[in-house]
Amino acid sequence: MGQFTDSLVSTFNGFMQAALVTLQITIVSLVIASIIGLFVALMKLSNKKVLSWIANLYIGVIRGTPLIVQIMWLYFGITQIVVLSAFWAGAIALAIHSGAYIAEIFRGAIQSIDKGQMEAAESLGMTKKQAMRRIIFPQAFKRSIPALGNQFIIGLKDSSLVAFIGITEIFNLSMSQAAATFRQLEFYTIAGIYYLVLIVIFTLITNKIEKRLDTGRV
């Protein structure tokens, strides 16, 4: 126990830096993923079959292949076309992955709104775009908060896989420390502690947002 405590203290600064990188790549990827998800959700709901087909293909490919394969494929693929740092390549890969799941969350939330509200808005002279922006989207967003919170937590855990493309985040640092000291269980446990703390913080923030928006009343 004493050795574990010493390792926890001696690597504190390093893991805090790694935790900051983990947070940065998680937040960046989730912001991009939310934008992708919204557009893909609208494409899937579109009356144009081509757009709906593209959205379904994208979601199907992402769901049907492992995340680590997507990260490797996108990382080596992107860097052959555009010069990107490992951070941005990893963030884009994570965003493309999470975007498929967020698209389904948004689609479900939009479809859960009573169709009568759209009809009522149109009867008041609003265009479909105005009705979506002023009436449907605000309600759908509130309804999607719980599911989005869960997806964001999954995204935080998924970020550990960018360790394999050389980004020094929590899991990458734990692998390096474990290899240098041959104390694998010890440093993977320390990594688990940092991830748990971050997830607890994410969960508290999500719960606070849910209560503030009072999503149960929508």
mmCIF file of C-alpha atoms in Angstrom:
data_model
loop_
_atom_site.group_PDB
_atom_site.id
_atom_site.type_symbol
_atom_site.label_atom_id
_atom_site.label_comp_id
_atom_site.label_asym_id
_atom_site.label_seq_id
_atom_site.Cartn_x
_atom_site.Cartn_y
_atom_site.Cartn_z
ATOM 1 C CA MET A 1 0.000 0.000 0.000
ATOM 2 C CA GLY A 2 2.891 2.321 0.823
ATOM 3 C CA GLN A 3 4.443 1.759 -2.599
ATOM 4 C CA PHE A 4 1.108 2.449 -4.294
ATOM 5 C CA THR A 5 0.710 5.717 -2.374
ATOM 6 C CA ASP A 6 4.262 6.752 -3.263
ATOM 7 C CA SER A 7 3.583 6.071 -6.952
ATOM 8 C CA LEU A 8 0.295 7.985 -6.777
ATOM 9 C CA VAL A 9 2.021 11.017 -5.254
ATOM 10 C CA SER A 10 5.188 10.920 -7.384
ATOM 11 C CA THR A 11 3.233 10.737 -10.659
ATOM 12 C CA PHE A 12 0.572 13.274 -9.631
ATOM 13 C CA ASN A 13 1.835 16.127 -11.816
ATOM 14 C CA GLY A 14 2.272 13.859 -14.819
ATOM 15 C CA PHE A 15 -1.201 12.363 -14.493
ATOM 16 C CA MET A 16 -2.767 15.774 -13.978
ATOM 17 C CA GLN A 17 -1.227 16.909 -17.264
ATOM 18 C CA ALA A 18 -2.449 13.703 -18.911
ATOM 19 C CA ALA A 19 -5.926 14.248 -17.416
ATOM 20 C CA LEU A 20 -5.980 17.742 -18.927
ATOM 21 C CA VAL A 21 -5.160 16.278 -22.350
ATOM 22 C CA THR A 22 -7.914 13.673 -21.845
ATOM 23 C CA LEU A 23 -10.411 16.435 -21.054
ATOM 24 C CA GLN A 24 -9.285 18.558 -23.986
ATOM 25 C CA ILE A 25 -9.581 15.800 -26.586
ATOM 26 C CA THR A 26 -12.899 14.639 -25.091
ATOM 27 C CA ILE A 27 -14.472 18.111 -25.147
ATOM 28 C CA VAL A 28 -13.179 18.957 -28.642
ATOM 29 C CA SER A 29 -14.348 15.626 -30.070
ATOM 30 C CA LEU A 30 -17.780 15.864 -28.436
ATOM 31 C CA VAL A 31 -18.384 19.406 -29.716
ATOM 32 C CA ILE A 32 -17.532 18.287 -33.252
ATOM 33 C CA ALA A 33 -19.557 15.081 -32.756
ATOM 34 C CA SER A 34 -22.626 17.070 -31.672
ATOM 35 C CA ILE A 35 -22.465 19.155 -34.859
ATOM 36 C CA ILE A 36 -22.018 16.020 -36.977
ATOM 37 C CA GLY A 37 -24.830 14.285 -35.073
ATOM 38 C CA LEU A 38 -27.302 17.116 -35.646
ATOM 39 C CA PHE A 39 -26.639 17.247 -39.383
ATOM 40 C CA VAL A 40 -26.790 13.471 -39.763
ATOM 41 C CA ALA A 41 -30.045 13.333 -37.752
ATOM 42 C CA LEU A 42 -31.603 15.914 -40.074
ATOM 43 C CA MET A 43 -30.333 13.985 -43.092
ATOM 44 C CA LYS A 44 -31.910 10.792 -41.753
ATOM 45 C CA LEU A 45 -35.225 12.573 -41.212
ATOM 46 C CA SER A 46 -35.088 14.187 -44.644
ATOM 47 C CA ASN A 47 -37.662 13.329 -47.297
ATOM 48 C CA LYS A 48 -34.807 13.068 -49.788
ATOM 49 C CA LYS A 49 -33.900 9.396 -50.028
ATOM 50 C CA VAL A 50 -30.286 10.079 -50.997
ATOM 51 C CA LEU A 51 -29.626 12.060 -47.805
ATOM 52 C CA SER A 52 -31.394 9.457 -45.680
ATOM 53 C CA TRP A 53 -29.409 6.672 -47.365
ATOM 54 C CA ILE A 54 -26.081 8.433 -46.729
ATOM 55 C CA ALA A 55 -26.995 8.966 -43.066
ATOM 56 C CA ASN A 56 -27.998 5.318 -42.615
ATOM 57 C CA LEU A 57 -24.794 4.141 -44.317
ATOM 58 C CA TYR A 58 -22.636 6.333 -42.082
ATOM 59 C CA ILE A 59 -24.375 5.185 -38.899
ATOM 60 C CA GLY A 60 -24.277 1.545 -40.004
ATOM 61 C CA VAL A 61 -20.536 1.599 -40.771
ATOM 62 C CA ILE A 62 -19.669 3.302 -37.485
ATOM 63 C CA ARG A 63 -21.844 0.927 -35.444
ATOM 64 C CA GLY A 64 -20.550 -2.116 -37.290
ATOM 65 C CA THR A 65 -16.804 -1.559 -36.825
ATOM 66 C CA PRO A 66 -14.658 -1.336 -33.665
ATOM 67 C CA LEU A 67 -13.629 2.131 -32.483
ATOM 68 C CA ILE A 68 -9.926 1.234 -32.380
ATOM 69 C CA VAL A 69 -10.086 0.236 -36.074
ATOM 70 C CA GLN A 70 -11.811 3.535 -36.904
ATOM 71 C CA ILE A 71 -9.163 5.514 -35.010
ATOM 72 C CA MET A 72 -6.287 3.738 -36.759
ATOM 73 C CA TRP A 73 -7.931 3.963 -40.187
ATOM 74 C CA LEU A 74 -8.834 7.625 -39.833
ATOM 75 C CA TYR A 75 -5.507 8.569 -38.220
ATOM 76 C CA PHE A 76 -3.352 7.019 -40.919
ATOM 77 C CA GLY A 77 -5.830 8.012 -43.620
ATOM 78 C CA ILE A 78 -6.172 11.656 -42.557
ATOM 79 C CA THR A 79 -2.446 12.182 -42.059
ATOM 80 C CA GLN A 80 -1.742 10.961 -45.592
ATOM 81 C CA ILE A 81 -3.983 13.701 -47.004
ATOM 82 C CA VAL A 82 -3.607 16.563 -44.511
ATOM 83 C CA VAL A 83 -0.802 17.259 -42.047
ATOM 84 C CA LEU A 84 -2.441 16.984 -38.637
ATOM 85 C CA SER A 85 -1.105 16.484 -35.150
ATOM 86 C CA ALA A 86 -1.978 13.252 -33.354
ATOM 87 C CA PHE A 87 -4.281 15.282 -31.083
ATOM 88 C CA TRP A 88 -6.444 16.620 -33.923
ATOM 89 C CA ALA A 89 -6.434 13.351 -35.826
ATOM 90 C CA GLY A 90 -7.563 11.553 -32.659
ATOM 91 C CA ALA A 91 -10.205 14.177 -31.889
ATOM 92 C CA ILE A 92 -11.658 13.940 -35.401
ATOM 93 C CA ALA A 93 -11.692 10.137 -35.246
ATOM 94 C CA LEU A 94 -13.501 10.179 -31.897
ATOM 95 C CA ALA A 95 -15.917 12.820 -33.207
ATOM 96 C CA ILE A 96 -16.828 10.778 -36.282
ATOM 97 C CA HIS A 97 -17.451 7.760 -34.046
ATOM 98 C CA SER A 98 -19.551 9.572 -31.436
ATOM 99 C CA GLY A 99 -21.383 11.553 -34.115
ATOM 100 C CA ALA A 100 -23.211 8.426 -35.289
ATOM 101 C CA TYR A 101 -24.614 7.725 -31.823
ATOM 102 C CA ILE A 102 -25.441 11.375 -31.144
ATOM 103 C CA ALA A 103 -27.284 11.473 -34.485
ATOM 104 C CA GLU A 104 -29.582 8.704 -33.281
ATOM 105 C CA ILE A 105 -30.130 10.512 -29.986
ATOM 106 C CA PHE A 106 -31.144 13.716 -31.791
ATOM 107 C CA ARG A 107 -33.302 11.811 -34.281
ATOM 108 C CA GLY A 108 -35.189 10.066 -31.494
ATOM 109 C CA ALA A 109 -35.650 13.309 -29.568
ATOM 110 C CA ILE A 110 -36.974 15.168 -32.639
ATOM 111 C CA GLN A 111 -39.376 12.351 -33.544
ATOM 112 C CA SER A 112 -40.655 12.229 -29.950
ATOM 113 C CA ILE A 113 -42.169 15.722 -30.305
ATOM 114 C CA ASP A 114 -45.880 15.588 -31.111
ATOM 115 C CA LYS A 115 -46.437 16.176 -34.841
ATOM 116 C CA GLY A 116 -49.376 18.388 -33.942
ATOM 117 C CA GLN A 117 -46.935 21.057 -32.771
ATOM 118 C CA MET A 118 -45.443 21.330 -36.243
ATOM 119 C CA GLU A 119 -48.919 21.520 -37.764
ATOM 120 C CA ALA A 120 -49.938 24.221 -35.277
ATOM 121 C CA ALA A 121 -46.800 26.246 -36.062
ATOM 122 C CA GLU A 122 -47.444 26.023 -39.794
ATOM 123 C CA SER A 123 -51.051 27.126 -39.262
ATOM 124 C CA LEU A 124 -49.682 30.243 -37.554
ATOM 125 C CA GLY A 125 -47.713 31.088 -40.681
ATOM 126 C CA MET A 126 -44.314 29.705 -39.715
ATOM 127 C CA THR A 127 -42.194 27.948 -42.298
ATOM 128 C CA LYS A 128 -40.952 24.445 -41.528
ATOM 129 C CA LYS A 129 -37.459 25.787 -40.770
ATOM 130 C CA GLN A 130 -38.838 28.411 -38.388
ATOM 131 C CA ALA A 131 -40.980 25.834 -36.607
ATOM 132 C CA MET A 132 -38.015 23.484 -36.231
ATOM 133 C CA ARG A 133 -35.777 26.252 -34.892
ATOM 134 C CA ARG A 134 -38.280 27.904 -32.539
ATOM 135 C CA ILE A 135 -40.454 25.009 -31.348
ATOM 136 C CA ILE A 136 -39.121 21.543 -32.170
ATOM 137 C CA PHE A 137 -35.372 21.933 -31.571
ATOM 138 C CA PRO A 138 -35.603 23.509 -28.070
ATOM 139 C CA GLN A 139 -37.896 20.732 -26.824
ATOM 140 C CA ALA A 140 -35.909 17.993 -28.557
ATOM 141 C CA PHE A 141 -32.672 19.295 -27.070
ATOM 142 C CA LYS A 142 -34.083 19.190 -23.543
ATOM 143 C CA ARG A 143 -35.336 15.653 -24.060
ATOM 144 C CA SER A 144 -31.968 14.537 -25.386
ATOM 145 C CA ILE A 145 -29.963 15.805 -22.384
ATOM 146 C CA PRO A 146 -30.022 12.522 -20.345
ATOM 147 C CA ALA A 147 -28.971 10.399 -23.338
ATOM 148 C CA LEU A 148 -26.370 12.970 -24.390
ATOM 149 C CA GLY A 149 -24.940 12.943 -20.876
ATOM 150 C CA ASN A 150 -24.483 9.180 -21.067
ATOM 151 C CA GLN A 151 -22.909 9.450 -24.523
ATOM 152 C CA PHE A 152 -20.492 12.128 -23.289
ATOM 153 C CA ILE A 153 -19.378 9.821 -20.468
ATOM 154 C CA ILE A 154 -18.877 7.022 -22.996
ATOM 155 C CA GLY A 155 -16.870 9.473 -25.114
ATOM 156 C CA LEU A 156 -14.626 10.249 -22.147
ATOM 157 C CA LYS A 157 -13.898 6.549 -21.644
ATOM 158 C CA ASP A 158 -13.440 5.993 -25.379
ATOM 159 C CA SER A 159 -10.753 8.687 -25.428
ATOM 160 C CA SER A 160 -8.401 6.188 -23.775
ATOM 161 C CA LEU A 161 -7.982 4.502 -27.168
ATOM 162 C CA VAL A 162 -6.133 7.489 -28.640
ATOM 163 C CA ALA A 163 -3.228 6.320 -26.478
ATOM 164 C CA PHE A 164 -2.424 3.942 -29.333
ATOM 165 C CA ILE A 165 -1.675 6.798 -31.746
ATOM 166 C CA GLY A 166 0.816 8.407 -29.372
ATOM 167 C CA ILE A 167 -1.261 10.967 -27.480
ATOM 168 C CA THR A 168 -0.042 11.303 -23.899
ATOM 169 C CA GLU A 169 -3.342 11.109 -22.069
ATOM 170 C CA ILE A 170 -4.154 9.120 -18.932
ATOM 171 C CA PHE A 171 -4.010 5.608 -20.388
ATOM 172 C CA ASN A 172 -0.918 6.324 -22.490
ATOM 173 C CA LEU A 173 0.932 7.606 -19.424
ATOM 174 C CA SER A 174 -0.141 4.597 -17.355
ATOM 175 C CA MET A 175 1.197 2.261 -20.069
ATOM 176 C CA SER A 176 4.517 4.118 -20.115
ATOM 177 C CA GLN A 177 4.844 4.012 -16.322
ATOM 178 C CA ALA A 178 3.849 0.335 -16.204
ATOM 179 C CA ALA A 179 6.436 -0.556 -18.868
ATOM 180 C CA ALA A 180 9.178 1.414 -17.098
ATOM 181 C CA THR A 181 8.538 0.000 -13.606
ATOM 182 C CA PHE A 182 6.966 -3.409 -14.374
ATOM 183 C CA ARG A 183 4.181 -2.494 -11.918
ATOM 184 C CA GLN A 184 1.296 -2.878 -14.360
ATOM 185 C CA LEU A 185 -1.532 -3.429 -11.882
ATOM 186 C CA GLU A 186 -0.459 -0.454 -9.811
ATOM 187 C CA PHE A 187 -0.389 2.081 -12.639
ATOM 188 C CA TYR A 188 -3.497 0.797 -14.386
ATOM 189 C CA THR A 189 -5.279 1.151 -11.042
ATOM 190 C CA ILE A 190 -4.042 4.736 -10.793
ATOM 191 C CA ALA A 191 -5.329 5.378 -14.327
ATOM 192 C CA GLY A 192 -8.691 3.934 -13.300
ATOM 193 C CA ILE A 193 -8.856 6.319 -10.348
ATOM 194 C CA TYR A 194 -8.302 9.356 -12.572
ATOM 195 C CA TYR A 195 -10.918 8.198 -15.079
ATOM 196 C CA LEU A 196 -13.382 7.560 -12.252
ATOM 197 C CA VAL A 197 -12.875 11.058 -10.837
ATOM 198 C CA LEU A 198 -13.435 12.633 -14.272
ATOM 199 C CA ILE A 199 -16.554 10.548 -14.884
ATOM 200 C CA VAL A 200 -17.992 11.472 -11.476
ATOM 201 C CA ILE A 201 -17.428 15.155 -12.331
ATOM 202 C CA PHE A 202 -19.087 14.703 -15.760
ATOM 203 C CA THR A 203 -22.022 12.906 -14.119
ATOM 204 C CA LEU A 204 -22.535 15.664 -11.534
ATOM 205 C CA ILE A 205 -22.444 18.341 -14.243
ATOM 206 C CA THR A 206 -24.927 16.410 -16.390
ATOM 207 C CA ASN A 207 -27.291 15.871 -13.443
ATOM 208 C CA LYS A 208 -27.127 19.568 -12.587
ATOM 209 C CA ILE A 209 -27.977 20.536 -16.184
ATOM 210 C CA GLU A 210 -30.894 18.066 -16.199
ATOM 211 C CA LYS A 211 -32.300 19.542 -12.981
ATOM 212 C CA ARG A 212 -31.807 23.101 -14.190
ATOM 213 C CA LEU A 213 -33.622 22.418 -17.451
ATOM 214 C CA ASP A 214 -36.136 20.189 -15.676
ATOM 215 C CA THR A 215 -36.121 17.724 -18.588
ATOM 216 C CA GLY A 216 -38.811 15.557 -17.019
ATOM 217 C CA ARG A 217 -41.454 18.211 -17.713
ATOM 218 C CA VAL A 218 -40.871 18.432 -21.465
#
